[in-house]
mmCIF file of C-alpha atoms in Angstrom:
data_model
loop_
_atom_site.group_PDB
_atom_site.id
_atom_site.type_symbol
_atom_site.label_atom_id
_atom_site.label_comp_id
_atom_site.label_asym_id
_atom_site.label_seq_id
_atom_site.Cartn_x
_atom_site.Cartn_y
_atom_site.Cartn_z
ATOM 1 C CA MET A 1 -0.229 -0.046 0.130
ATOM 2 C CA GLU A 2 3.202 2.710 0.745
ATOM 3 C CA HIS A 3 3.844 1.372 -2.745
ATOM 4 C CA ALA A 4 0.419 2.376 -4.036
ATOM 5 C CA LYS A 5 1.069 5.995 -1.874
ATOM 6 C CA THR A 6 4.709 6.723 -3.888
ATOM 7 C CA GLN A 7 2.514 5.989 -7.138
ATOM 8 C CA LEU A 8 -0.117 7.951 -6.837
ATOM 9 C CA GLY A 9 1.679 10.360 -5.904
ATOM 10 C CA VAL A 10 3.881 10.251 -9.574
ATOM 11 C CA VAL A 11 1.165 10.516 -10.666
ATOM 12 C CA LEU A 12 -0.784 13.495 -8.852
ATOM 13 C CA VAL A 13 2.736 15.851 -9.806
ATOM 14 C CA SER A 14 3.000 14.362 -13.317
ATOM 15 C CA SER A 15 -0.706 15.140 -14.221
ATOM 16 C CA ALA A 16 -0.071 18.736 -12.515
ATOM 17 C CA LEU A 17 3.559 19.739 -14.765
ATOM 18 C CA LEU A 18 1.320 18.016 -17.714
ATOM 19 C CA GLN A 19 -1.608 20.823 -16.966
ATOM 20 C CA LEU A 20 0.786 23.326 -15.906
ATOM 21 C CA GLY A 21 1.785 23.023 -19.883
ATOM 22 C CA ILE A 22 -1.060 23.496 -21.642
ATOM 23 C CA GLY A 23 -1.826 26.369 -20.046
ATOM 24 C CA MET A 24 0.870 27.823 -20.957
ATOM 25 C CA ILE A 25 0.948 27.041 -24.423
ATOM 26 C CA VAL A 26 -3.220 28.197 -24.530
ATOM 27 C CA PRO A 27 -2.273 32.296 -24.329
ATOM 28 C CA ILE A 28 -0.342 31.802 -27.192
ATOM 29 C CA LEU A 29 -1.967 29.678 -29.818
ATOM 30 C CA PRO A 30 -5.573 29.896 -28.835
ATOM 31 C CA ALA A 31 -6.552 27.818 -31.748
ATOM 32 C CA TYR A 32 -4.923 24.369 -29.171
ATOM 33 C CA ALA A 33 -7.847 22.839 -27.752
ATOM 34 C CA SER A 34 -9.560 22.432 -30.863
ATOM 35 C CA SER A 35 -6.704 21.714 -33.135
ATOM 36 C CA VAL A 36 -5.234 19.147 -30.493
ATOM 37 C CA GLY A 37 -9.058 17.793 -30.725
ATOM 38 C CA LEU A 38 -8.732 16.984 -34.519
ATOM 39 C CA THR A 39 -5.789 15.764 -34.535
ATOM 40 C CA GLU A 40 -6.482 13.048 -31.682
ATOM 41 C CA ALA A 41 -9.739 12.514 -33.920
ATOM 42 C CA HIS A 42 -7.450 10.897 -36.395
ATOM 43 C CA VAL A 43 -5.312 8.926 -34.638
ATOM 44 C CA GLY A 44 -7.605 8.101 -31.177
ATOM 45 C CA VAL A 45 -9.886 5.232 -31.856
ATOM 46 C CA PRO A 46 -7.627 2.292 -32.185
ATOM 47 C CA ILE A 47 -4.796 4.493 -29.727
ATOM 48 C CA GLY A 48 -5.956 4.031 -25.958
ATOM 49 C CA GLN A 49 -6.178 0.356 -26.899
ATOM 50 C CA LEU A 50 -2.027 0.489 -27.216
ATOM 51 C CA ALA A 51 -2.705 0.559 -23.179
ATOM 52 C CA ASP A 52 -4.334 -2.255 -23.391
ATOM 53 C CA VAL A 53 -2.653 -4.694 -24.699
ATOM 54 C CA LEU A 54 1.242 -3.804 -24.295
ATOM 55 C CA GLY A 55 0.628 -2.527 -21.035
ATOM 56 C CA ARG A 56 0.655 1.141 -19.159
ATOM 57 C CA LYS A 57 4.132 2.638 -19.399
ATOM 58 C CA PRO A 58 4.891 1.854 -22.439
ATOM 59 C CA PRO A 59 2.404 3.405 -24.404
ATOM 60 C CA TRP A 60 2.426 6.748 -21.015
ATOM 61 C CA VAL A 61 6.524 6.853 -21.684
ATOM 62 C CA GLY A 62 6.520 6.320 -25.347
ATOM 63 C CA GLY A 63 3.366 9.277 -25.308
ATOM 64 C CA ALA A 64 5.313 11.725 -23.926
ATOM 65 C CA ILE A 65 8.402 11.703 -26.160
ATOM 66 C CA VAL A 66 6.366 12.160 -29.532
ATOM 67 C CA ASP A 67 4.151 14.912 -27.368
ATOM 68 C CA GLY A 68 7.691 17.191 -26.013
ATOM 69 C CA VAL A 69 9.973 16.599 -29.614
ATOM 70 C CA GLY A 70 6.621 17.982 -31.154
ATOM 71 C CA CYS A 71 6.554 20.932 -28.782
ATOM 72 C CA ILE A 72 9.934 21.830 -29.189
ATOM 73 C CA ALA A 73 9.044 21.302 -32.937
ATOM 74 C CA THR A 74 6.559 23.296 -33.024
ATOM 75 C CA ALA A 75 8.781 25.852 -30.957
ATOM 76 C CA CYS A 76 11.594 26.191 -34.674
ATOM 77 C CA ALA A 77 8.892 25.718 -37.488
ATOM 78 C CA GLY A 78 9.546 28.262 -39.352
ATOM 79 C CA GLY A 79 6.456 27.439 -42.005
ATOM 80 C CA LEU A 80 3.522 26.259 -42.533
ATOM 81 C CA GLY A 81 4.942 22.387 -42.659
ATOM 82 C CA SER A 82 7.321 22.776 -40.410
ATOM 83 C CA MET A 83 4.254 23.551 -38.209
ATOM 84 C CA VAL A 84 1.656 21.472 -39.151
ATOM 85 C CA SER A 85 3.522 18.304 -38.798
ATOM 86 C CA ALA A 86 5.156 19.248 -35.099
ATOM 87 C CA ARG A 87 0.998 19.036 -34.030
ATOM 88 C CA LEU A 88 0.404 16.503 -35.921
ATOM 89 C CA LEU A 89 2.949 14.658 -33.111
ATOM 90 C CA MET A 90 1.857 16.811 -30.648
ATOM 91 C CA GLY A 91 -1.535 15.451 -30.942
ATOM 92 C CA ALA A 92 -0.703 12.165 -31.651
ATOM 93 C CA GLY A 93 1.485 12.083 -28.636
ATOM 94 C CA SER A 94 -1.375 13.688 -26.842
ATOM 95 C CA ALA A 95 -3.787 10.989 -28.018
ATOM 96 C CA VAL A 96 -1.269 7.756 -26.677
ATOM 97 C CA GLY A 97 0.051 9.011 -23.763
ATOM 98 C CA GLY A 98 -3.158 10.747 -22.390
ATOM 99 C CA SER A 99 -5.642 7.225 -23.439
ATOM 100 C CA ALA A 100 -2.627 5.401 -21.218
ATOM 101 C CA ALA A 101 -1.985 7.815 -18.057
ATOM 102 C CA THR A 102 -5.767 7.647 -17.374
ATOM 103 C CA ALA A 103 -5.784 3.734 -17.812
ATOM 104 C CA TYR A 104 -2.709 4.139 -15.351
ATOM 105 C CA ALA A 105 -4.649 6.154 -12.706
ATOM 106 C CA MET A 106 -7.346 4.573 -12.471
ATOM 107 C CA ASP A 107 -5.719 1.160 -12.310
ATOM 108 C CA VAL A 108 -4.005 2.470 -8.894
ATOM 109 C CA LEU A 109 -7.064 3.831 -7.417
ATOM 110 C CA SER A 110 -8.810 1.381 -7.322
ATOM 111 C CA LEU A 111 -6.437 -0.081 -5.094
ATOM 112 C CA TYR A 112 -8.680 2.236 -2.513
ATOM 113 C CA PRO A 113 -12.421 1.852 -3.828
ATOM 114 C CA LYS A 114 -13.574 3.494 -0.449
ATOM 115 C CA HIS A 115 -11.388 6.598 -1.433
ATOM 116 C CA LYS A 116 -11.807 6.774 -5.063
ATOM 117 C CA GLY A 117 -14.121 10.100 -5.303
ATOM 118 C CA ARG A 118 -11.393 12.524 -3.298
ATOM 119 C CA LEU A 119 -9.009 10.825 -4.692
ATOM 120 C CA LEU A 120 -10.043 12.561 -8.166
ATOM 121 C CA GLY A 121 -11.071 14.742 -6.885
ATOM 122 C CA ALA A 122 -6.934 15.982 -5.848
ATOM 123 C CA LEU A 123 -6.554 14.956 -9.617
ATOM 124 C CA ASN A 124 -8.648 17.025 -10.989
ATOM 125 C CA ALA A 125 -8.145 19.307 -8.481
ATOM 126 C CA ALA A 126 -4.939 20.082 -9.313
ATOM 127 C CA GLY A 127 -5.176 19.991 -12.743
ATOM 128 C CA ALA A 128 -7.252 23.189 -12.213
ATOM 129 C CA LEU A 129 -5.053 25.170 -10.512
ATOM 130 C CA ALA A 130 -2.209 24.474 -13.050
ATOM 131 C CA TRP A 131 -4.221 25.858 -15.064
ATOM 132 C CA ILE A 132 -4.736 29.270 -13.592
ATOM 133 C CA LEU A 133 -1.260 28.878 -13.196
ATOM 134 C CA GLY A 134 -0.633 28.543 -16.395
ATOM 135 C CA PRO A 135 -2.043 30.909 -18.919
ATOM 136 C CA ALA A 136 -0.495 33.404 -16.886
ATOM 137 C CA LEU A 137 3.238 31.796 -16.508
ATOM 138 C CA GLY A 138 3.125 31.301 -20.565
ATOM 139 C CA GLY A 139 1.716 35.685 -21.901
ATOM 140 C CA PHE A 140 4.450 36.649 -19.150
ATOM 141 C CA LEU A 141 6.854 33.934 -20.595
ATOM 142 C CA ALA A 142 5.872 35.006 -24.797
ATOM 143 C CA GLU A 143 5.426 38.730 -24.440
ATOM 144 C CA ARG A 144 9.661 38.820 -22.646
ATOM 145 C CA ALA A 145 11.807 35.966 -24.453
ATOM 146 C CA GLY A 146 9.081 35.260 -27.794
ATOM 147 C CA ILE A 147 6.305 32.600 -28.518
ATOM 148 C CA GLY A 148 8.808 29.623 -29.181
ATOM 149 C CA LEU A 149 10.230 29.252 -24.742
ATOM 150 C CA PRO A 150 5.932 27.639 -23.982
ATOM 151 C CA PHE A 151 6.502 25.561 -26.031
ATOM 152 C CA VAL A 152 10.302 25.194 -25.619
ATOM 153 C CA LEU A 153 9.343 24.606 -21.678
ATOM 154 C CA VAL A 154 6.406 22.412 -22.337
ATOM 155 C CA GLY A 155 8.275 19.599 -24.463
ATOM 156 C CA GLY A 156 11.998 18.976 -22.133
ATOM 157 C CA ILE A 157 8.791 19.231 -19.028
ATOM 158 C CA LEU A 158 7.132 15.944 -20.926
ATOM 159 C CA LEU A 159 10.571 14.473 -22.366
ATOM 160 C CA ALA A 160 11.480 15.478 -18.419
ATOM 161 C CA THR A 161 8.980 13.110 -17.230
ATOM 162 C CA ALA A 162 9.567 10.169 -19.328
ATOM 163 C CA PRO A 163 12.033 8.490 -17.966
ATOM 164 C CA ALA A 164 10.589 9.855 -14.274
ATOM 165 C CA ILE A 165 7.341 7.139 -15.593
ATOM 166 C CA HIS A 166 9.717 4.257 -16.945
ATOM 167 C CA TRP A 167 11.687 3.919 -13.132
ATOM 168 C CA LEU A 168 9.584 4.995 -10.327
ATOM 169 C CA LEU A 169 5.798 3.951 -11.575
ATOM 170 C CA PRO A 170 5.145 -0.228 -11.275
ATOM 171 C CA GLU A 171 2.516 -1.596 -14.511
ATOM 172 C CA THR A 172 0.127 -1.556 -13.354
ATOM 173 C CA GLN A 173 -1.500 -3.433 -16.155
ATOM 174 C CA PRO A 174 1.391 -7.117 -17.799
ATOM 175 C CA PRO A 175 1.094 -6.924 -21.313
ATOM 176 C CA ALA A 176 -1.217 -9.150 -22.985
ATOM 177 C CA PRO A 177 1.490 -13.470 -23.741
ATOM 178 C CA GLY A 178 3.149 -12.885 -26.322
ATOM 179 C CA THR A 179 2.794 -9.149 -27.033
ATOM 180 C CA SER A 180 5.137 -6.541 -27.461
ATOM 181 C CA VAL A 181 5.461 -2.500 -30.150
ATOM 182 C CA ALA A 182 7.248 -4.997 -32.953
ATOM 183 C CA SER A 183 4.671 -7.925 -32.733
ATOM 184 C CA LEU A 184 1.861 -5.232 -32.976
ATOM 185 C CA ARG A 185 -0.466 -5.026 -36.262
ATOM 186 C CA PHE A 186 -2.486 -2.525 -37.535
ATOM 187 C CA ARG A 187 -5.449 -4.044 -38.806
ATOM 188 C CA ALA A 188 -5.172 -6.857 -35.209
ATOM 189 C CA LEU A 189 -4.999 -2.911 -33.245
ATOM 190 C CA LEU A 190 -8.433 -2.149 -34.918
ATOM 191 C CA ASP A 191 -10.192 -5.280 -34.811
ATOM 192 C CA GLY A 192 -9.314 -5.350 -30.878
ATOM 193 C CA THR A 193 -10.141 -2.466 -30.889
ATOM 194 C CA GLN A 194 -13.188 -2.129 -33.061
ATOM 195 C CA ARG A 195 -14.214 -5.475 -30.247
ATOM 196 C CA SER A 196 -13.779 -3.187 -27.390
ATOM 197 C CA PHE A 197 -15.209 -0.286 -27.837
ATOM 198 C CA GLY A 198 -17.734 -2.709 -28.965
ATOM 199 C CA ALA A 199 -18.117 -4.442 -25.190
ATOM 200 C CA LEU A 200 -17.932 -1.093 -24.470
ATOM 201 C CA ALA A 201 -21.073 -0.032 -26.375
ATOM 202 C CA ARG A 202 -23.193 -2.290 -25.484
ATOM 203 C CA ASP A 203 -23.000 -1.145 -21.578
ATOM 204 C CA ARG A 204 -25.438 0.765 -20.718
ATOM 205 C CA ASN A 205 -23.518 2.676 -17.576
ATOM 206 C CA GLN A 206 -20.595 2.975 -20.893
ATOM 207 C CA GLN A 207 -24.863 4.407 -22.517
ATOM 208 C CA ALA A 208 -24.370 7.116 -19.417
ATOM 209 C CA LEU A 209 -20.622 8.846 -19.424
ATOM 210 C CA MET A 210 -20.553 8.704 -23.458
ATOM 211 C CA LEU A 211 -24.163 11.372 -22.573
ATOM 212 C CA MET A 212 -22.530 12.676 -20.034
ATOM 213 C CA GLN A 213 -19.231 13.303 -21.553
ATOM 214 C CA CYS A 214 -20.991 15.445 -24.137
ATOM 215 C CA ALA A 215 -23.035 17.393 -21.867
ATOM 216 C CA LEU A 216 -19.574 18.450 -20.009
ATOM 217 C CA PHE A 217 -18.015 18.859 -23.857
ATOM 218 C CA THR A 218 -21.011 21.347 -24.587
ATOM 219 C CA GLY A 219 -20.654 23.374 -21.598
ATOM 220 C CA TRP A 220 -16.882 23.595 -22.069
ATOM 221 C CA SER A 221 -17.227 24.651 -26.249
ATOM 222 C CA CYS A 222 -20.036 27.383 -24.404
ATOM 223 C CA SER A 223 -18.229 28.446 -22.226
ATOM 224 C CA LEU A 224 -15.308 28.787 -24.737
ATOM 225 C CA THR A 225 -16.831 30.261 -28.016
ATOM 226 C CA VAL A 226 -20.052 32.444 -27.002
ATOM 227 C CA LEU A 227 -19.071 33.308 -23.697
ATOM 228 C CA PRO A 228 -16.317 34.967 -23.870
ATOM 229 C CA LEU A 229 -17.570 37.275 -27.033
ATOM 230 C CA TYR A 230 -20.856 37.879 -24.768
ATOM 231 C CA ALA A 231 -18.957 39.904 -22.153
ATOM 232 C CA ALA A 232 -16.876 41.486 -24.476
ATOM 233 C CA ALA A 233 -20.186 42.882 -25.996
ATOM 234 C CA THR A 234 -22.328 42.897 -23.752
ATOM 235 C CA HIS A 235 -20.640 44.703 -20.823
ATOM 236 C CA GLY A 236 -18.245 45.588 -22.276
ATOM 237 C CA ALA A 237 -15.453 42.713 -20.774
ATOM 238 C CA SER A 238 -11.292 43.907 -22.235
ATOM 239 C CA PRO A 239 -8.765 41.228 -22.665
ATOM 240 C CA ALA A 240 -7.758 41.266 -18.846
ATOM 241 C CA GLU A 241 -10.667 41.204 -17.691
ATOM 242 C CA LEU A 242 -11.907 38.330 -19.378
ATOM 243 C CA GLY A 243 -8.968 36.733 -17.735
ATOM 244 C CA THR A 244 -10.514 37.764 -14.398
ATOM 245 C CA LEU A 245 -13.256 35.860 -15.221
ATOM 246 C CA TYR A 246 -11.664 32.541 -16.779
ATOM 247 C CA SER A 247 -9.710 32.735 -13.980
ATOM 248 C CA VAL A 248 -12.491 33.003 -10.900
ATOM 249 C CA SER A 249 -13.566 29.876 -13.090
ATOM 250 C CA SER A 250 -10.553 28.420 -12.765
ATOM 251 C CA ALA A 251 -10.236 28.547 -8.770
ATOM 252 C CA LEU A 252 -13.614 27.884 -8.218
ATOM 253 C CA GLY A 253 -13.208 24.740 -10.249
ATOM 254 C CA VAL A 254 -10.076 23.738 -8.087
ATOM 255 C CA LEU A 255 -13.382 23.197 -4.886
ATOM 256 C CA GLY A 256 -15.175 21.654 -7.254
ATOM 257 C CA ALA A 257 -13.066 18.945 -8.284
ATOM 258 C CA PRO A 258 -13.030 17.459 -4.343
ATOM 259 C CA LEU A 259 -15.711 18.012 -3.590
ATOM 260 C CA GLY A 260 -17.084 16.305 -6.235
ATOM 261 C CA GLY A 261 -15.504 13.186 -5.654
ATOM 262 C CA ALA A 262 -16.038 13.872 -2.271
ATOM 263 C CA ALA A 263 -20.521 13.638 -3.783
ATOM 264 C CA ALA A 264 -19.682 10.324 -5.085
ATOM 265 C CA ASP A 265 -17.886 8.955 -2.160
ATOM 266 C CA ALA A 266 -20.435 9.578 -0.293
ATOM 267 C CA LEU A 267 -23.756 10.278 -1.665
ATOM 268 C CA GLY A 268 -22.645 7.140 -4.786
ATOM 269 C CA ARG A 269 -21.291 7.322 -8.349
ATOM 270 C CA VAL A 270 -25.243 8.374 -10.257
ATOM 271 C CA PRO A 271 -26.692 10.379 -7.707
ATOM 272 C CA ALA A 272 -23.257 12.917 -8.362
ATOM 273 C CA VAL A 273 -22.924 12.567 -11.373
ATOM 274 C CA SER A 274 -26.913 13.713 -11.751
ATOM 275 C CA LEU A 275 -26.469 16.318 -9.125
ATOM 276 C CA GLY A 276 -23.022 18.077 -11.298
ATOM 277 C CA GLY A 277 -25.282 18.441 -14.391
ATOM 278 C CA GLY A 278 -27.842 20.000 -12.716
ATOM 279 C CA MET A 279 -24.625 22.777 -12.486
ATOM 280 C CA LEU A 280 -24.356 23.174 -14.905
ATOM 281 C CA VAL A 281 -28.432 23.426 -16.696
ATOM 282 C CA ALA A 282 -29.007 26.111 -13.848
ATOM 283 C CA SER A 283 -25.581 28.159 -14.644
ATOM 284 C CA PHE A 284 -25.671 28.521 -18.739
ATOM 285 C CA ALA A 285 -29.646 29.047 -18.047
ATOM 286 C CA SER A 286 -28.658 31.992 -15.306
ATOM 287 C CA LEU A 287 -26.489 33.109 -18.410
ATOM 288 C CA ALA A 288 -29.331 34.492 -19.758
ATOM 289 C CA ALA A 289 -30.791 36.674 -16.844
ATOM 290 C CA VAL A 290 -27.200 38.229 -16.587
ATOM 291 C CA ASP A 291 -26.999 41.987 -16.094
ATOM 292 C CA SER A 292 -23.849 43.254 -15.332
ATOM 293 C CA GLN A 293 -20.448 42.333 -14.828
ATOM 294 C CA LEU A 294 -20.544 41.300 -11.026
ATOM 295 C CA HIS A 295 -23.824 38.596 -12.274
ATOM 296 C CA LEU A 296 -21.781 36.781 -14.898
ATOM 297 C CA LEU A 297 -18.212 36.894 -12.399
ATOM 298 C CA GLY A 298 -20.969 35.394 -10.540
ATOM 299 C CA THR A 299 -22.334 32.619 -12.798
ATOM 300 C CA MET A 300 -19.003 31.784 -14.309
ATOM 301 C CA ALA A 301 -17.290 30.918 -11.112
ATOM 302 C CA ALA A 302 -20.624 28.245 -10.819
ATOM 303 C CA LEU A 303 -20.436 26.196 -13.475
ATOM 304 C CA GLY A 304 -16.658 26.229 -13.073
ATOM 305 C CA PHE A 305 -17.445 24.783 -9.767
ATOM 306 C CA GLY A 306 -20.190 22.456 -11.622
ATOM 307 C CA GLU A 307 -18.412 21.919 -14.282
ATOM 308 C CA ALA A 308 -15.442 20.427 -12.099
ATOM 309 C CA PHE A 309 -17.752 18.809 -9.313
ATOM 310 C CA LEU A 310 -19.425 16.337 -12.675
ATOM 311 C CA MET A 311 -15.806 16.138 -13.734
ATOM 312 C CA SER A 312 -14.901 14.207 -10.729
ATOM 313 C CA SER A 313 -17.986 12.190 -10.314
ATOM 314 C CA ILE A 314 -17.850 10.685 -14.249
ATOM 315 C CA ALA A 315 -14.590 9.747 -13.820
ATOM 316 C CA ALA A 316 -15.364 7.418 -10.493
ATOM 317 C CA LEU A 317 -18.578 6.559 -11.656
ATOM 318 C CA ALA A 318 -16.125 5.472 -14.793
ATOM 319 C CA ASN A 319 -13.792 3.930 -12.657
ATOM 320 C CA ASP A 320 -16.632 1.333 -10.763
ATOM 321 C CA VAL A 321 -18.003 0.356 -14.724
ATOM 322 C CA THR A 322 -14.456 -0.575 -16.516
ATOM 323 C CA PRO A 323 -12.896 -3.506 -16.578
ATOM 324 C CA PRO A 324 -9.094 -2.934 -15.816
ATOM 325 C CA HIS A 325 -8.315 -5.097 -19.220
ATOM 326 C CA LEU A 326 -11.051 -2.206 -21.525
ATOM 327 C CA ARG A 327 -9.736 0.850 -19.576
ATOM 328 C CA GLY A 328 -7.580 1.665 -22.041
ATOM 329 C CA ALA A 329 -9.923 1.462 -24.701
ATOM 330 C CA GLN A 330 -12.429 2.956 -22.872
ATOM 331 C CA SER A 331 -10.754 6.214 -21.687
ATOM 332 C CA ALA A 332 -9.934 7.085 -26.207
ATOM 333 C CA LEU A 333 -13.738 6.595 -26.136
ATOM 334 C CA LEU A 334 -14.620 9.387 -24.214
ATOM 335 C CA ALA A 335 -11.946 11.427 -25.984
ATOM 336 C CA GLN A 336 -13.426 11.124 -28.985
ATOM 337 C CA VAL A 337 -17.328 11.491 -27.801
ATOM 338 C CA GLY A 338 -15.480 14.407 -26.231
ATOM 339 C CA ASP A 339 -13.074 15.484 -30.122
ATOM 340 C CA VAL A 340 -16.327 14.922 -32.236
ATOM 341 C CA THR A 341 -18.804 17.260 -29.432
ATOM 342 C CA PHE A 342 -16.058 20.305 -29.404
ATOM 343 C CA VAL A 343 -15.917 20.119 -33.009
ATOM 344 C CA ALA A 344 -19.303 20.372 -33.570
ATOM 345 C CA MET A 345 -20.876 22.136 -30.913
ATOM 346 C CA PRO A 346 -18.566 25.358 -30.589
ATOM 347 C CA ILE A 347 -19.446 25.506 -34.361
ATOM 348 C CA ALA A 348 -22.888 24.417 -33.695
ATOM 349 C CA LEU A 349 -23.407 27.599 -30.562
ATOM 350 C CA SER A 350 -21.148 29.886 -32.427
ATOM 351 C CA LEU A 351 -24.415 30.459 -35.160
ATOM 352 C CA LEU A 352 -27.004 30.006 -32.797
ATOM 353 C CA ALA A 353 -26.131 33.120 -31.053
ATOM 354 C CA THR A 354 -24.400 35.337 -34.123
ATOM 355 C CA THR A 355 -28.157 34.395 -36.091
ATOM 356 C CA ALA A 356 -30.311 34.084 -32.643
ATOM 357 C CA SER A 357 -28.665 35.881 -30.108
ATOM 358 C CA HIS A 358 -26.304 35.125 -27.165
ATOM 359 C CA GLU A 359 -29.526 34.366 -24.679
ATOM 360 C CA SER A 360 -30.444 32.094 -26.889
ATOM 361 C CA ALA A 361 -27.204 29.970 -27.707
ATOM 362 C CA PHE A 362 -26.677 29.124 -23.804
ATOM 363 C CA LEU A 363 -29.949 28.507 -23.405
ATOM 364 C CA ALA A 364 -29.487 25.767 -26.399
ATOM 365 C CA SER A 365 -26.206 24.926 -24.247
ATOM 366 C CA ALA A 366 -28.875 24.448 -20.582
ATOM 367 C CA GLY A 367 -31.328 22.768 -23.077
ATOM 368 C CA LEU A 368 -28.589 20.247 -24.548
ATOM 369 C CA ILE A 369 -26.676 19.115 -20.606
ATOM 370 C CA ALA A 370 -30.260 18.527 -19.717
ATOM 371 C CA GLY A 371 -31.319 15.825 -22.446
ATOM 372 C CA ALA A 372 -28.499 14.308 -22.015
ATOM 373 C CA SER A 373 -28.861 14.599 -17.962
ATOM 374 C CA ALA A 374 -32.632 12.861 -18.475
ATOM 375 C CA GLY A 375 -31.188 10.172 -20.468
ATOM 376 C CA PHE A 376 -27.733 9.771 -17.557
ATOM 377 C CA ARG A 377 -30.169 8.789 -15.483
ATOM 378 C CA THR A 378 -32.684 5.850 -17.293
ATOM 379 C CA LEU A 379 -29.705 4.400 -18.687
ATOM 380 C CA ALA A 380 -26.811 4.293 -15.452
ATOM 381 C CA ARG A 381 -27.359 2.175 -13.876
ATOM 382 C CA PRO A 382 -25.664 1.735 -9.808
ATOM 383 C CA CYS A 383 -22.944 0.042 -9.467
ATOM 384 C CA LYS A 384 -20.204 -1.079 -6.889
ATOM 385 C CA PRO A 385 -16.755 0.098 -6.645
ATOM 386 C CA ARG A 386 -14.415 -1.927 -8.736
ATOM 387 C CA HIS A 387 -11.058 -2.762 -6.964
ATOM 388 C CA GLY A 388 -8.011 -3.101 -8.777
#
């Protein structure tokens, strides 16, 4: 058990560092989130299977190295061709390493079934805290040393975590018998992915999770596209004031993440997820009636709290209902659902805001999340925490 605590510590620190790095990139490349989503969508379908076939560590370490090289290559890019190649490396490395890292964290957290939600909340809170610091640090460094420096630093962080993961962490999911990187065939990997995804897609709890993943990413889509335009156009928010609004939202996420995990342990996974979904519905519905910047600040704080609360409770339920040998595939499946939502919803909500009104986009988001939450309550089944 003491060894498991060391594993948790390494996972927590590496996760916070990676989130800090991503946050540093945000002010330099505003399209980062959407472009990474598109890149991952091309490679993310089969890569989740790697963590289930090869074990967690090889794809985690390999993904960190590829992502790190891509970050540094982005800083050195001198034209469109080299930039696209570098971004493809970043997206592929992030997709491979991210699915494996998530599966590894779920393996370790399963050793603490009674405290799983709280531990997941702590992991998400560390990520939220890193997101508060990352954009400010990235913007500061870019202004003083050029936009390439944040990419170099993030690449260095990624490359530094790879040997730490390799040497400090034991494998939690041994490779399938007779399996090695050299023996892998892409067709076989796709076939295995299809079987894994099919098994997951037939499970009612997994269907419920996919609905709430759509809800969560619908909320993020509205927060990142419609909300800043609304704040600037309607309430005259300056870039600095927008930064303050989002910092407050992220700060409340630091509180919402552990409370969401604690609620998942105390109330049960399904009630906690439903409660988180209700918070998002109420927050987006309230945005349609905001009449001042102070009101907007309070609503965004509630929104940040609710998003983090929901994220932790979703993760706790996902850990309970997913067998260990499918955790890599399940992580990739939820990532695909999020990617597709993150590609479609910003466009749809922005068009609605332009052709109708910002308030219409907020109410549409609230309605979509409410519908997903209703479907979740219909599909989800109570479950016991999974050991191992």
